[in-house]
């Protein structure tokens, strides 16, 4: 054991594919978690390549250690969310056609294995002297969903592209133990199905979100037959047509024949056929997930469902499977992608070693787990920049007024979110009543496609008045559910209603984010609208992490003001003068 009197210290690390990250669990409590991309400023931290799985997220690891006030030598356990031996063994008998020396080939897989196996040595050379542990990837996802859920007993679905060889696992969590009842193996992979179609539709493999929003414009019936052949439920899982999908080749000819349309290039317009393909993909995915829900419910008879893995970020499917499925409660790990496996494998190691009587201390109340900065640090960074600032006594009130006047605000407060969604601590905020705001934000601030919707952060107390919510879901606190907007409210908040009449909401409560809750409450008092438009605080780069990132982003974009700690920051004195003049009216 370490010499810190802190109980067992476990560092969880994810580096093998992408979304490299680190998390630290001290005495069963999740202390801190962060993605490397927020620190190295490279989206997804690194690409998922055969020759780089051993590149550890050193910046993220150092942040974890700093937060815990310890050195690497004092860490008791390091868990990595991958099992290289299992991977190598399972891929030995693969007969699939692959790119020469690529994924799935003997040479490629051996290289991948050899690189990963350097990880324990790297850590030892850096001073680590504790216990090292490989944790199966799907187990790390499952643990990231179960231990933080607060449920004593739950059904678990882990579903992504690929772990070592599995792509979906149905399991059960009971007290401190997790076991799997059934497994779906590669190449039957919903995660890869979405990656393949993301590219086929002209996006990158990371753009499932874009495909999901494109799907809302399409008719799922048009290509229903093609998708039934490509992916359908079978037994306890599902089967995919691996030959047509050709996951390990950058070849789309079979899909082009099947849909009678060429693969779209990124600069080509989206056609009706693209919308219809996306819609059919969304529908078959929802159908398969609903089947997995029914299966895992039959296996466990639990009323609670926990989910993780990249596919669990599909808010459209999540809402349907929860509202139409057999479960009463749902917890989805907010960092459902591979980043979350860092906290999952840390929790897994803790429970395996300590065998605690209760998992109560492990409940995740929120996902504000990353870096935070005090007013002194913030002021020093403002002074180092060319920005202008003013200190405010009640920044929530002033920012609510600015949003109501049509300004776009960078809202940087408290600890950074862990997971892909900005949830009111590293967010851009705007007025949901302004229909023009969508085009303005997409084209002039975020530089992204017009079809992508924006989300509302709504006061928990009013969510039911504005959205059709059939069952209360904790997952709605993390933008993981999409609900129809009440018919009589749609015209009042056009900037946050998608083409299909739904919104991917974040419910905000005063307990877990009081400052953000106060801001929205002030906006509600001014406008009668209990929600604001919330999008991530970034412009094509990873979401801002530090005050320096935030100030730089404001200085080079059309964001009007930055509200950071107690400071209001602007590009020029004229903007601050304009603010002061308006504020004086309200005194
Ligand atoms: Fe994964």
XYZ file of C-alpha atoms and ligand atoms in Angstrom:
588
model
C 0.000 0.000 0.000
C 1.042 3.584 -0.577
C 2.309 5.786 2.256
C -0.391 8.458 1.938
C -3.010 7.194 4.457
C -5.483 7.563 1.616
C -6.596 3.977 1.146
C -6.017 2.109 -2.103
C -4.992 4.405 -4.979
C -5.874 3.111 -8.442
C -4.988 4.848 -11.690
C -7.047 3.806 -14.705
C -5.615 4.356 -18.170
C -7.032 4.091 -21.679
C -4.632 4.388 -24.612
C -5.047 1.415 -26.914
C -7.352 2.797 -29.606
C -8.426 6.414 -29.198
C -9.963 8.853 -26.701
C -6.881 8.286 -24.524
C -7.665 9.185 -20.942
C -6.804 8.682 -17.292
C -8.842 8.509 -14.096
C -7.892 8.154 -10.448
C -9.909 6.301 -7.823
C -8.824 6.791 -4.219
C -10.351 4.579 -1.554
C -13.290 3.778 -3.833
C -14.017 7.405 -4.773
C -13.551 8.761 -8.270
C -11.357 11.791 -7.653
C -10.540 13.064 -11.132
C -10.798 12.020 -14.776
C -9.634 13.703 -17.950
C -9.124 13.018 -21.635
C -5.720 13.548 -23.158
C -7.246 15.485 -26.089
C -8.203 18.348 -23.778
C -4.544 18.698 -22.825
C -2.642 17.860 -26.020
C -5.299 19.761 -28.081
C -5.530 16.966 -30.686
C -9.075 15.677 -31.290
C -9.455 12.123 -29.911
C -5.843 12.470 -28.610
C -4.504 10.210 -31.372
C -5.824 8.097 -34.241
C -6.465 4.398 -33.572
C -3.457 2.860 -35.345
C -1.665 -0.468 -35.069
C 1.619 1.203 -34.191
C 0.507 3.581 -31.423
C -1.515 1.747 -28.732
C 1.365 2.154 -26.278
C 1.406 5.967 -26.455
C 0.236 6.676 -22.932
C -1.783 9.775 -22.040
C 1.043 11.266 -19.985
C -0.538 14.699 -19.634
C -3.781 13.173 -18.357
C -1.896 10.851 -15.986
C 0.092 13.773 -14.576
C -3.110 15.778 -14.017
C -4.589 12.819 -12.091
C -1.491 12.549 -9.922
C -1.403 16.311 -9.290
C -5.050 16.288 -8.256
C -4.398 13.453 -5.803
C -1.234 15.202 -4.609
C 0.902 12.140 -5.191
C 3.742 10.848 -7.353
C 3.565 7.817 -9.642
C 5.606 5.883 -7.054
C 2.674 6.189 -4.623
C 0.068 4.663 -6.916
C -0.914 1.177 -5.685
C -2.472 -0.148 -8.876
C -2.475 0.849 -12.516
C -5.207 -0.714 -14.634
C -5.243 -0.486 -18.430
C -8.536 -1.045 -20.259
C -7.360 -3.730 -22.661
C -6.204 -7.349 -22.615
C -3.503 -7.769 -25.289
C -3.137 -11.521 -24.846
C -6.836 -12.136 -25.391
C -6.689 -9.949 -28.464
C -3.770 -11.812 -29.993
C -5.232 -15.248 -29.311
C -8.668 -14.353 -30.699
C -7.205 -12.857 -33.875
C -4.952 -15.834 -34.629
C -7.764 -17.824 -36.224
C -9.299 -14.988 -38.159
C -9.779 -15.747 -41.844
C -11.169 -12.354 -42.820
C -9.692 -10.464 -45.770
C -7.579 -7.568 -44.467
C -5.317 -4.801 -45.741
C -1.716 -6.099 -46.065
C -0.045 -5.965 -42.632
C -3.161 -4.182 -41.336
C -5.676 -4.914 -38.577
C -6.452 -8.626 -38.402
C -3.280 -9.818 -40.183
C -0.671 -11.858 -38.344
C 2.013 -9.197 -38.819
C -0.286 -6.332 -37.935
C -1.689 -7.966 -34.824
C 1.778 -9.012 -33.630
C 2.990 -5.436 -34.007
C -0.073 -4.179 -32.089
C 0.575 -6.741 -29.339
C 4.284 -5.944 -29.081
C 3.619 -2.230 -28.761
C 0.989 -2.707 -26.031
C 3.260 -5.022 -24.083
C 5.735 -2.154 -23.582
C 3.237 -0.314 -21.370
C 4.096 -1.970 -18.022
C 7.826 -1.431 -18.665
C 7.288 2.232 -19.537
C 5.460 2.771 -16.260
C 8.099 0.964 -14.226
C 10.820 3.092 -15.821
C 8.876 6.154 -14.735
C 8.862 5.005 -11.109
C 5.695 2.935 -10.773
C 6.265 0.052 -8.348
C 2.743 -1.160 -7.632
C 0.479 -3.807 -9.134
C -0.192 -3.664 -12.883
C -3.443 -5.033 -14.308
C -4.900 -5.543 -17.786
C -8.687 -5.278 -17.745
C -10.769 -6.667 -20.637
C -12.037 -3.746 -22.702
C -15.726 -4.699 -22.545
C -15.404 -5.248 -18.792
C -13.934 -1.755 -18.456
C -16.950 -0.301 -20.299
C -19.349 -2.398 -18.194
C -17.621 -1.342 -14.962
C -17.782 2.329 -16.033
C -21.546 1.968 -16.253
C -22.291 -0.263 -13.258
C -20.142 0.920 -10.321
C -20.987 4.633 -10.780
C -24.703 3.877 -11.310
C -25.591 3.569 -7.650
C -27.576 0.377 -8.376
C -26.972 -2.701 -6.201
C -28.214 -4.930 -8.980
C -28.476 -4.101 -12.672
C -28.502 -5.417 -16.210
C -25.526 -4.156 -18.212
C -25.053 -3.559 -21.930
C -21.578 -2.746 -23.200
C -21.624 -1.994 -26.915
C -18.992 -0.394 -29.144
C -16.859 -1.058 -32.246
C -14.542 -3.705 -30.883
C -12.915 -4.535 -27.567
C -10.341 -7.265 -27.918
C -12.725 -9.237 -30.113
C -16.169 -8.597 -28.645
C -18.393 -5.786 -29.849
C -21.306 -6.197 -27.445
C -21.631 -7.857 -24.060
C -24.743 -8.432 -22.021
C -24.059 -8.704 -18.329
C -25.227 -8.396 -14.792
C -23.889 -6.365 -11.906
C -24.573 -7.633 -8.436
C -23.063 -5.788 -5.466
C -19.361 -5.612 -6.344
C -19.371 -8.313 -9.018
C -19.957 -8.154 -12.757
C -20.330 -11.110 -15.068
C -21.384 -11.483 -18.695
C -24.206 -13.775 -19.802
C -23.792 -13.407 -23.532
C -21.335 -11.897 -25.963
C -21.462 -10.742 -29.569
C -18.161 -11.050 -31.422
C -16.565 -9.022 -34.202
C -17.339 -8.639 -37.130
C -20.893 -8.309 -35.824
C -20.356 -4.773 -34.600
C -22.830 -1.885 -34.390
C -19.990 0.536 -33.652
C -18.181 -0.459 -36.854
C -21.460 -0.398 -38.776
C -21.792 3.285 -37.846
C -18.131 4.012 -38.623
C -18.496 2.429 -42.047
C -21.668 4.335 -42.866
C -20.262 7.584 -41.461
C -17.513 7.331 -44.065
C -19.886 6.098 -46.793
C -22.002 9.200 -46.189
C -18.963 11.475 -46.496
C -18.099 12.049 -42.843
C -15.233 10.727 -40.708
C -15.434 7.571 -38.627
C -15.923 9.810 -35.564
C -19.048 11.448 -36.925
C -21.810 9.137 -35.720
C -23.399 12.255 -34.214
C -23.678 13.857 -37.644
C -25.185 10.699 -39.135
C -27.701 10.632 -36.289
C -28.783 14.198 -37.032
C -28.914 13.517 -40.807
C -31.134 10.492 -40.063
C -33.907 12.750 -38.793
C -34.363 14.160 -42.303
C -34.829 10.760 -43.963
C -37.436 8.058 -44.477
C -36.353 4.798 -42.815
C -38.666 2.721 -45.036
C -36.829 3.354 -48.315
C -33.808 1.200 -47.488
C -35.391 -1.002 -44.817
C -34.903 -4.171 -46.891
C -31.213 -3.471 -47.544
C -30.596 -2.884 -43.862
C -32.478 -6.003 -42.859
C -29.926 -7.927 -44.961
C -26.999 -5.971 -43.532
C -27.912 -6.206 -39.839
C -30.576 -8.148 -37.988
C -31.289 -9.607 -34.579
C -30.330 -13.208 -33.999
C -30.498 -15.309 -30.826
C -29.199 -13.268 -27.890
C -27.489 -10.772 -30.164
C -27.314 -9.751 -33.807
C -25.660 -10.679 -37.085
C -24.083 -8.436 -39.699
C -23.249 -9.104 -43.338
C -19.480 -8.807 -42.935
C -18.787 -9.501 -46.610
C -20.730 -6.491 -47.833
C -19.614 -4.255 -44.989
C -15.947 -5.105 -45.434
C -14.864 -3.409 -42.211
C -11.149 -3.897 -42.658
C -10.941 -2.501 -46.168
C -11.381 1.071 -47.285
C -13.639 -0.281 -49.993
C -17.240 0.707 -50.493
C -18.067 -1.010 -53.796
C -20.444 -3.572 -52.262
C -22.321 -0.817 -50.434
C -22.388 1.289 -53.589
C -24.005 -1.619 -55.448
C -26.448 -2.335 -52.643
C -27.701 1.268 -52.441
C -27.050 2.147 -56.059
C -25.244 5.331 -55.037
C -21.568 6.336 -54.922
C -19.793 6.917 -51.641
C -20.265 10.603 -50.859
C -17.233 12.899 -50.701
C -17.134 15.402 -47.848
C -17.538 18.399 -50.180
C -20.537 16.976 -52.059
C -24.099 17.906 -51.127
C -26.228 15.602 -49.009
C -28.929 14.013 -51.172
C -32.251 12.482 -50.236
C -30.724 9.007 -50.562
C -28.117 9.892 -47.922
C -30.822 11.016 -45.499
C -32.783 7.830 -46.156
C -29.745 5.588 -45.638
C -29.006 7.307 -42.324
C -32.646 6.969 -41.269
C -32.683 3.236 -42.014
C -29.374 2.809 -40.166
C -30.822 4.559 -37.131
C -33.923 2.398 -37.229
C -32.093 -0.927 -37.472
C -29.776 0.169 -34.651
C -32.706 1.016 -32.413
C -34.344 -2.314 -33.233
C -31.191 -4.245 -32.341
C -30.665 -2.299 -29.119
C -34.266 -2.916 -28.096
C -33.695 -6.625 -28.686
C -30.542 -6.518 -26.526
C -32.556 -4.810 -23.787
C -35.229 -7.482 -23.832
C -32.567 -10.190 -23.846
C -30.558 -8.775 -20.949
C -33.759 -8.194 -18.999
C -34.754 -11.838 -19.485
C -31.287 -12.858 -18.296
C -31.198 -10.659 -15.195
C -34.785 -9.743 -14.261
C -33.393 -6.459 -12.966
C -35.401 -3.238 -13.261
C -32.172 -1.257 -13.665
C -30.156 -0.889 -16.861
C -26.548 0.341 -17.145
C -24.997 1.109 -20.515
C -21.612 2.127 -21.900
C -19.580 1.856 -25.102
C -19.676 4.359 -27.961
C -23.031 3.088 -29.270
C -24.609 4.123 -25.946
C -24.147 7.758 -27.040
C -27.008 7.241 -29.520
C -29.617 9.360 -27.741
C -32.404 8.510 -30.221
C -32.068 4.763 -29.619
C -31.542 5.276 -25.865
C -34.856 7.057 -25.489
C -36.825 4.442 -27.399
C -35.219 1.466 -25.673
C -35.871 3.004 -22.268
C -39.426 4.153 -22.955
C -40.512 1.030 -24.831
C -38.265 -1.467 -23.054
C -38.666 -3.314 -19.771
C -36.500 -1.162 -17.487
C -37.594 1.331 -14.817
C -34.221 3.042 -14.371
C -31.338 3.720 -16.701
C -27.789 4.919 -16.064
C -25.534 5.568 -19.034
C -21.913 6.423 -18.359
C -21.613 10.061 -19.575
C -18.175 9.167 -20.966
C -19.641 6.151 -22.766
C -16.902 6.192 -25.411
C -13.451 4.707 -24.845
C -12.457 7.621 -22.589
C -14.772 6.186 -19.938
C -12.898 2.887 -19.858
C -10.186 4.618 -17.795
C -12.582 5.117 -14.903
C -14.173 1.735 -15.589
C -10.953 -0.232 -15.275
C -9.960 1.767 -12.178
C -13.268 0.858 -10.492
C -12.944 -2.735 -11.647
C -9.481 -3.055 -10.085
C -10.614 -1.401 -6.846
C -13.570 -3.773 -6.421
C -11.553 -6.832 -7.337
C -8.815 -6.068 -4.837
C -10.769 -4.540 -1.948
C -14.015 -6.541 -2.238
C -15.994 -3.740 -0.521
C -19.214 -4.601 1.316
C -21.035 -1.794 -0.465
C -20.516 0.091 -3.724
C -22.333 3.164 -2.409
C -19.232 5.381 -2.344
C -18.711 4.768 -6.039
C -21.898 6.485 -7.198
C -21.194 9.151 -9.783
C -23.322 12.202 -8.941
C -22.089 14.273 -11.878
C -19.427 14.312 -14.549
C -17.563 17.502 -13.571
C -14.433 15.484 -12.928
C -11.708 17.429 -14.734
C -9.518 20.519 -14.369
C -10.713 23.611 -12.515
C -9.183 27.036 -11.931
C -9.661 29.699 -9.262
C -10.166 33.429 -9.850
C -6.465 34.212 -9.267
C -5.357 31.736 -11.924
C -8.011 33.057 -14.287
C -7.057 36.714 -13.741
C -3.398 36.006 -14.315
C -4.235 34.342 -17.656
C -6.484 37.239 -18.694
C -3.649 39.685 -17.930
C -1.303 37.628 -20.106
C -3.643 38.027 -23.059
C -4.892 40.904 -25.209
C -8.399 40.564 -23.844
C -10.332 43.133 -21.775
C -12.121 42.245 -18.557
C -14.376 43.378 -15.759
C -15.096 41.627 -12.432
C -18.748 41.051 -11.602
C -20.506 40.372 -8.297
C -23.247 38.278 -9.825
C -22.118 36.887 -13.137
C -25.117 34.557 -13.564
C -27.557 37.495 -13.587
C -25.476 39.555 -16.015
C -24.876 36.639 -18.377
C -28.586 35.770 -18.414
C -29.274 39.352 -19.525
C -26.606 39.160 -22.237
C -28.046 35.893 -23.594
C -31.540 37.410 -23.605
C -30.109 40.299 -25.650
C -28.882 37.845 -28.296
C -25.222 37.564 -27.312
C -23.181 34.368 -27.629
C -21.378 33.613 -24.380
C -18.428 31.379 -23.596
C -19.368 29.974 -20.185
C -16.293 28.639 -18.376
C -16.950 27.664 -14.772
C -15.834 25.052 -12.268
C -14.455 21.638 -13.196
C -14.399 20.412 -16.793
C -16.795 17.686 -17.891
C -15.484 14.141 -18.458
C -17.154 12.826 -21.602
C -17.899 14.204 -25.049
C -20.723 16.571 -24.062
C -20.338 20.062 -22.627
C -22.750 20.247 -19.701
C -22.557 23.814 -18.530
C -18.965 24.185 -17.389
C -17.220 24.453 -20.783
C -20.201 25.571 -22.878
C -21.212 28.173 -25.416
C -24.591 29.595 -24.487
C -27.141 31.442 -26.588
C -30.806 32.396 -26.770
C -33.011 29.417 -27.756
C -35.782 31.778 -28.945
C -33.736 33.049 -31.865
C -34.197 30.838 -34.964
C -31.281 32.547 -36.737
C -28.956 31.460 -33.966
C -28.536 27.972 -35.499
C -27.108 29.253 -38.764
C -25.081 31.944 -36.988
C -23.459 29.532 -34.536
C -22.880 26.795 -37.104
C -21.341 29.009 -39.758
C -19.661 31.855 -37.904
C -18.691 30.406 -34.547
C -18.355 26.627 -34.750
C -17.720 26.278 -38.501
C -19.771 23.126 -38.893
C -22.662 21.824 -40.994
C -26.062 23.482 -40.933
C -27.999 20.258 -40.374
C -26.627 19.800 -36.899
C -29.049 20.763 -34.143
C -28.256 22.484 -30.883
C -29.306 21.233 -27.495
C -31.102 22.874 -24.614
C -30.050 22.878 -20.961
C -33.354 22.932 -19.125
C -34.148 23.397 -15.446
C -35.140 19.987 -14.062
C -38.242 21.526 -12.457
C -39.619 22.544 -15.863
C -38.417 19.703 -18.132
C -41.793 17.931 -18.029
C -43.653 21.110 -19.031
C -41.580 21.596 -22.161
C -40.759 18.064 -23.325
C -42.731 14.825 -23.648
C -40.910 12.661 -21.127
C -42.639 9.349 -20.548
C -40.198 8.038 -17.934
C -37.748 10.028 -15.837
C -34.194 9.069 -16.807
C -30.986 9.978 -15.020
C -29.344 9.768 -18.454
C -31.215 12.959 -19.420
C -28.815 14.873 -17.152
C -26.057 14.105 -19.659
C -27.612 14.833 -23.077
C -28.083 11.120 -23.652
C -31.822 11.179 -24.299
C -33.880 12.950 -26.993
C -37.493 13.972 -26.321
C -40.262 15.495 -28.417
C -40.765 19.164 -27.616
C -44.349 19.891 -26.501
C -46.286 21.064 -29.543
C -47.275 24.418 -28.021
C -43.652 25.163 -27.084
C -41.885 24.450 -30.388
C -42.350 27.949 -31.818
C -40.945 29.543 -28.651
C -37.567 27.793 -28.781
C -36.797 27.218 -32.490
C -33.010 27.236 -32.041
C -33.013 24.012 -30.014
C -35.662 21.963 -31.824
C -34.424 19.468 -34.391
C -36.227 18.909 -37.711
C -38.080 15.920 -36.232
C -39.475 18.033 -33.379
C -37.155 16.595 -30.709
C -34.387 17.967 -28.503
C -31.434 16.186 -26.943
C -31.800 17.725 -23.526
C -29.594 18.266 -20.512
C -31.644 18.418 -17.325
C -29.941 20.800 -14.912
C -30.505 20.544 -11.179
C -29.379 22.911 -8.455
C -27.668 20.159 -6.477
C -25.057 19.140 -9.038
C -24.500 22.444 -10.852
C -25.884 25.328 -8.741
C -24.185 28.102 -10.712
C -25.507 26.905 -14.069
C -28.920 26.342 -12.517
C -28.920 29.952 -11.216
C -27.983 31.288 -14.648
C -30.844 29.437 -16.375
C -33.228 30.483 -13.593
C -32.295 34.133 -14.206
C -32.882 33.658 -17.941
C -36.263 32.116 -17.078
C -37.187 35.149 -14.948
C -36.326 37.477 -17.814
C -37.940 35.561 -20.664
C -40.338 32.950 -19.317
C -38.139 30.275 -20.961
C -36.562 27.807 -18.492
C -33.757 26.748 -20.822
C -30.757 28.027 -22.788
C -29.037 26.813 -25.944
C -25.890 24.908 -24.941
C -23.153 23.737 -27.277
C -19.577 22.749 -26.566
C -17.060 25.567 -26.114
C -14.776 24.979 -29.069
C -14.215 25.840 -32.684
C -13.152 22.647 -34.464
C -10.546 21.927 -31.767
C -11.164 19.810 -28.648
C -13.376 21.513 -26.075
C -11.455 24.209 -24.160
C -9.786 23.029 -20.973
C -7.831 25.941 -19.503
C -8.507 29.692 -19.198
C -5.838 30.176 -21.862
C -7.715 27.898 -24.323
C -10.951 29.762 -23.592
C -9.494 33.261 -24.051
C -7.704 32.240 -27.262
C -10.955 30.811 -28.670
C -12.914 33.955 -27.833
C -10.276 36.213 -29.377
C -10.338 34.428 -32.724
C -14.065 33.684 -33.121
C -17.387 35.542 -33.101
C -18.158 34.678 -29.481
C -19.317 37.962 -27.924
C -18.219 37.554 -24.298
C -16.457 35.046 -22.098
C -17.824 34.527 -18.588
C -14.977 32.872 -16.727
C -15.025 32.564 -12.953
C -16.233 35.994 -11.793
C -14.830 37.776 -14.844
C -16.518 38.963 -17.972
C -13.994 39.061 -20.807
C -14.313 40.728 -24.221
C -12.133 41.233 -27.278
C -12.209 45.021 -26.997
C -13.000 47.832 -24.580
C -15.974 48.931 -26.686
C -17.757 45.641 -25.965
C -17.174 46.057 -22.235
C -18.391 49.667 -22.397
C -21.533 48.495 -24.195
C -22.071 45.915 -21.467
C -21.579 48.488 -18.677
C -24.000 50.905 -20.310
C -26.709 48.232 -20.549
C -25.990 46.981 -17.021
C -26.419 50.510 -15.644
C -30.003 50.521 -16.923
C -30.808 47.592 -14.605
C -29.362 49.134 -11.426
Fe -14.727 0.643 -26.613
